[in-house]
């Protein structure tokens, strides 16, 4: 049962447009705060997009996501789960990156998540571009490789860019497999689509046993059947969930750097996550929200709605 300290500010007590915006109106708890040791799920911003190869902007994601997240209420509409009364959730603030140095930024991010792992806090991250997932996985996979359910229109499995640059938002999961952070046989990527450079990424996936569900298969088969397969692939073992907002059709999520047409709608975007409830989820992220491409904030609101689904999935099947 959660500590009342961790309850979000209700819209019945203070209007949602008032107050300092934290993720889901939760208390902001720093690592020096005595309450830090009581946190079970930590919502963390990583305002960093140095891995972006084309249109930047996700460094501004956490701030816009926090603002949009004041719209999130306390209860899940379908399961009835009240996540903030199920576990102590808090906004742990942002990891400060070094926007001019990718390796230094990754070291800072991993060091931050090392401390969360040591404290037994499961992280729910708001990126950031998709390279963010790699330094997070370096901390979370300390005890052995993880499984992963990955929603994206891209595999992010490329070997390198620009003739040998190894760390971009198109390479994080290639590195994660090479570094033994992910067990490729327990990885499924869903929603893959769009014009391709070549098949190098998909050939790698096939060679190591990563399951790719293209958007054609996603729409040809029942969505729930695909999610049942995802549950089977990751099994009972520790699992990470990574959600690139460009999984969703750009009609619903235009605020992202690498949109691909022909994707799931905003309802399906939530429903796929609901199907993960009860898995052994050790952490999750929502990445690639780029506010400069959607100043209306609609993409960010979808992003935080997905984060709420991720949070509920991390806490179990619900009521
Ligand atoms: Mn991605
Ligand atoms: Mn993508």
CSV table of N, CA and C and ligand atoms in Angstrom, one decimal, residues 152-154 244 246, ligand 2:
chain,number,residue,atom,x,y,z
A,152,UNK,N,7.8,0.6,-32.2
A,152,UNK,CA,8.5,1.6,-33.0
A,152,UNK,C,8.2,1.4,-34.4
A,153,UNK,N,8.4,2.4,-35.3
A,153,UNK,CA,8.3,2.1,-36.7
A,153,UNK,C,9.7,1.7,-37.3
A,154,UNK,N,10.7,1.8,-36.4
A,154,UNK,CA,12.1,1.5,-36.8
A,154,UNK,C,12.7,0.4,-35.9
A,244,UNK,N,8.7,4.0,-28.7
A,244,UNK,CA,9.0,5.2,-29.5
A,244,UNK,C,7.7,5.7,-30.0
A,246,UNK,N,7.0,7.3,-32.5
A,246,UNK,CA,6.7,7.2,-33.9
A,246,UNK,C,6.2,5.8,-34.3
B,2,LIG,MN1,11.4,5.3,-34.6
